[in-house]
Structures are given as C-alpha cells and as structure tokens.
CSV table of C-alpha atoms in Angstrom, one decimal:
chain,number,residue,atom,x,y,z
A,1,MET,CA,-12.9,-16.6,4.6
A,2,ARG,CA,-15.2,-14.2,2.9
A,3,GLU,CA,-16.4,-17.0,0.6
A,4,LYS,CA,-17.1,-19.2,3.6
A,5,MET,CA,-19.4,-16.4,4.8
A,6,GLY,CA,-21.3,-16.8,1.6
A,7,ARG,CA,-19.9,-13.8,-0.2
A,8,ARG,CA,-18.6,-14.0,-3.8
A,9,VAL,CA,-15.0,-12.8,-4.2
A,10,TYR,CA,-14.0,-11.8,-7.7
A,11,GLN,CA,-10.4,-12.6,-8.4
A,12,VAL,CA,-8.3,-10.5,-10.8
A,13,ALA,CA,-4.6,-10.6,-11.8
A,14,LEU,CA,-3.1,-7.5,-13.4
A,15,THR,CA,0.2,-6.2,-14.8
A,16,ARG,CA,2.0,-3.2,-13.4
A,17,GLU,CA,0.1,-1.1,-15.9
A,18,GLY,CA,-3.3,-2.4,-14.8
A,19,GLU,CA,-3.9,-4.6,-17.8
A,20,PRO,CA,-5.1,-8.2,-17.5
A,21,TRP,CA,-2.3,-10.7,-16.6
A,22,THR,CA,-1.9,-13.2,-19.4
A,23,LEU,CA,1.1,-15.3,-18.3
A,24,PRO,CA,0.7,-18.4,-16.1
A,25,LEU,CA,0.4,-17.8,-12.4
A,26,THR,CA,3.1,-19.7,-10.6
A,27,LYS,CA,4.1,-20.7,-7.0
A,28,ASP,CA,1.9,-19.2,-4.3
A,29,ARG,CA,0.0,-17.2,-7.0
A,30,ALA,CA,-1.2,-20.3,-8.8
A,31,CYS,CA,-4.1,-20.7,-6.3
A,32,LEU,CA,-5.7,-17.5,-7.8
A,33,ARG,CA,-8.8,-18.3,-9.9
A,34,PRO,CA,-9.1,-15.3,-12.1
A,35,THR,CA,-12.8,-14.4,-12.7
A,36,GLY,CA,-12.5,-10.8,-13.8
A,37,PHE,CA,-14.1,-7.8,-12.1
A,38,GLY,CA,-17.5,-7.9,-10.7
A,39,PRO,CA,-19.8,-5.1,-9.3
A,40,LEU,CA,-17.7,-2.6,-7.5
A,41,GLY,CA,-19.7,-3.1,-4.3
A,42,GLU,CA,-18.7,-6.8,-4.1
A,43,ASP,CA,-15.5,-8.3,-2.7
A,44,HIS,CA,-12.4,-8.4,-4.9
A,45,LEU,CA,-9.0,-10.0,-4.6
A,46,ILE,CA,-6.7,-8.1,-7.0
A,47,LEU,CA,-3.2,-9.5,-7.5
A,48,PHE,CA,-0.2,-7.9,-9.2
A,49,PRO,CA,2.0,-11.0,-9.8
A,50,ASP,CA,5.1,-9.0,-10.8
A,51,LEU,CA,4.9,-6.4,-8.1
A,52,HIS,CA,7.2,-6.7,-5.1
A,53,HIS,CA,6.2,-4.6,-2.1
A,54,ALA,CA,5.5,-1.4,-4.0
A,55,VAL,CA,2.6,0.9,-4.7
A,56,ILE,CA,2.1,1.8,-8.3
A,57,PRO,CA,-0.3,4.2,-10.1
A,58,ALA,CA,-2.5,1.4,-11.4
A,59,MET,CA,-3.0,0.2,-7.8
A,60,GLU,CA,-3.8,3.6,-6.5
A,61,ALA,CA,-6.3,4.2,-9.3
A,62,LEU,CA,-8.1,0.9,-8.5
A,63,VAL,CA,-8.2,1.7,-4.8
A,64,GLU,CA,-9.7,5.2,-5.5
A,65,HIS,CA,-12.2,3.7,-8.0
A,66,PHE,CA,-13.5,1.1,-5.4
A,67,VAL,CA,-13.5,3.5,-2.5
A,68,LEU,CA,-15.6,6.0,-4.4
A,69,ALA,CA,-18.0,3.3,-5.4
A,70,TRP,CA,-18.4,2.2,-1.8
A,71,LEU,CA,-19.0,5.7,-0.6
A,72,ARG,CA,-21.9,6.3,-3.0
C-alpha cells in the first residue's frame, strides 16, 4: 500500500540477534524482497523469519532507533 502511494519501502530480514538473514525465505516470507536498510526516516518492513509471536532485544533496539530518528 505504501509503495502504491509512491513511497519507497526498504525490506530487511534479520535473525533473532539482529544480524542479516542469510537463509532462503520460504512460504509466506518468500515474497519479501530484501533491499537492506535505507534512511531512518523512510518506510521499512523488517522481518524476523524465525520469530514466532515474541518480542526480542534486537527488535526493541530497532524500534527505539527508528522512533528516535523520527522524533528528531
């Protein structure tokens, strides 16, 4: 939807530790087109392929990083 509005959406897949995902993306996750991170003020879709309904420190750190950038 955001892309249809003309916005670029950076797509990133990460491990539980917050490192780049290097394994193939399968099933519903296969539609992700990893591009890497872009400017913090831009839209990002960040996927943790091996995470099942949990919040982890790497996710919390990313949220804090982006929120602080948006508040500047």
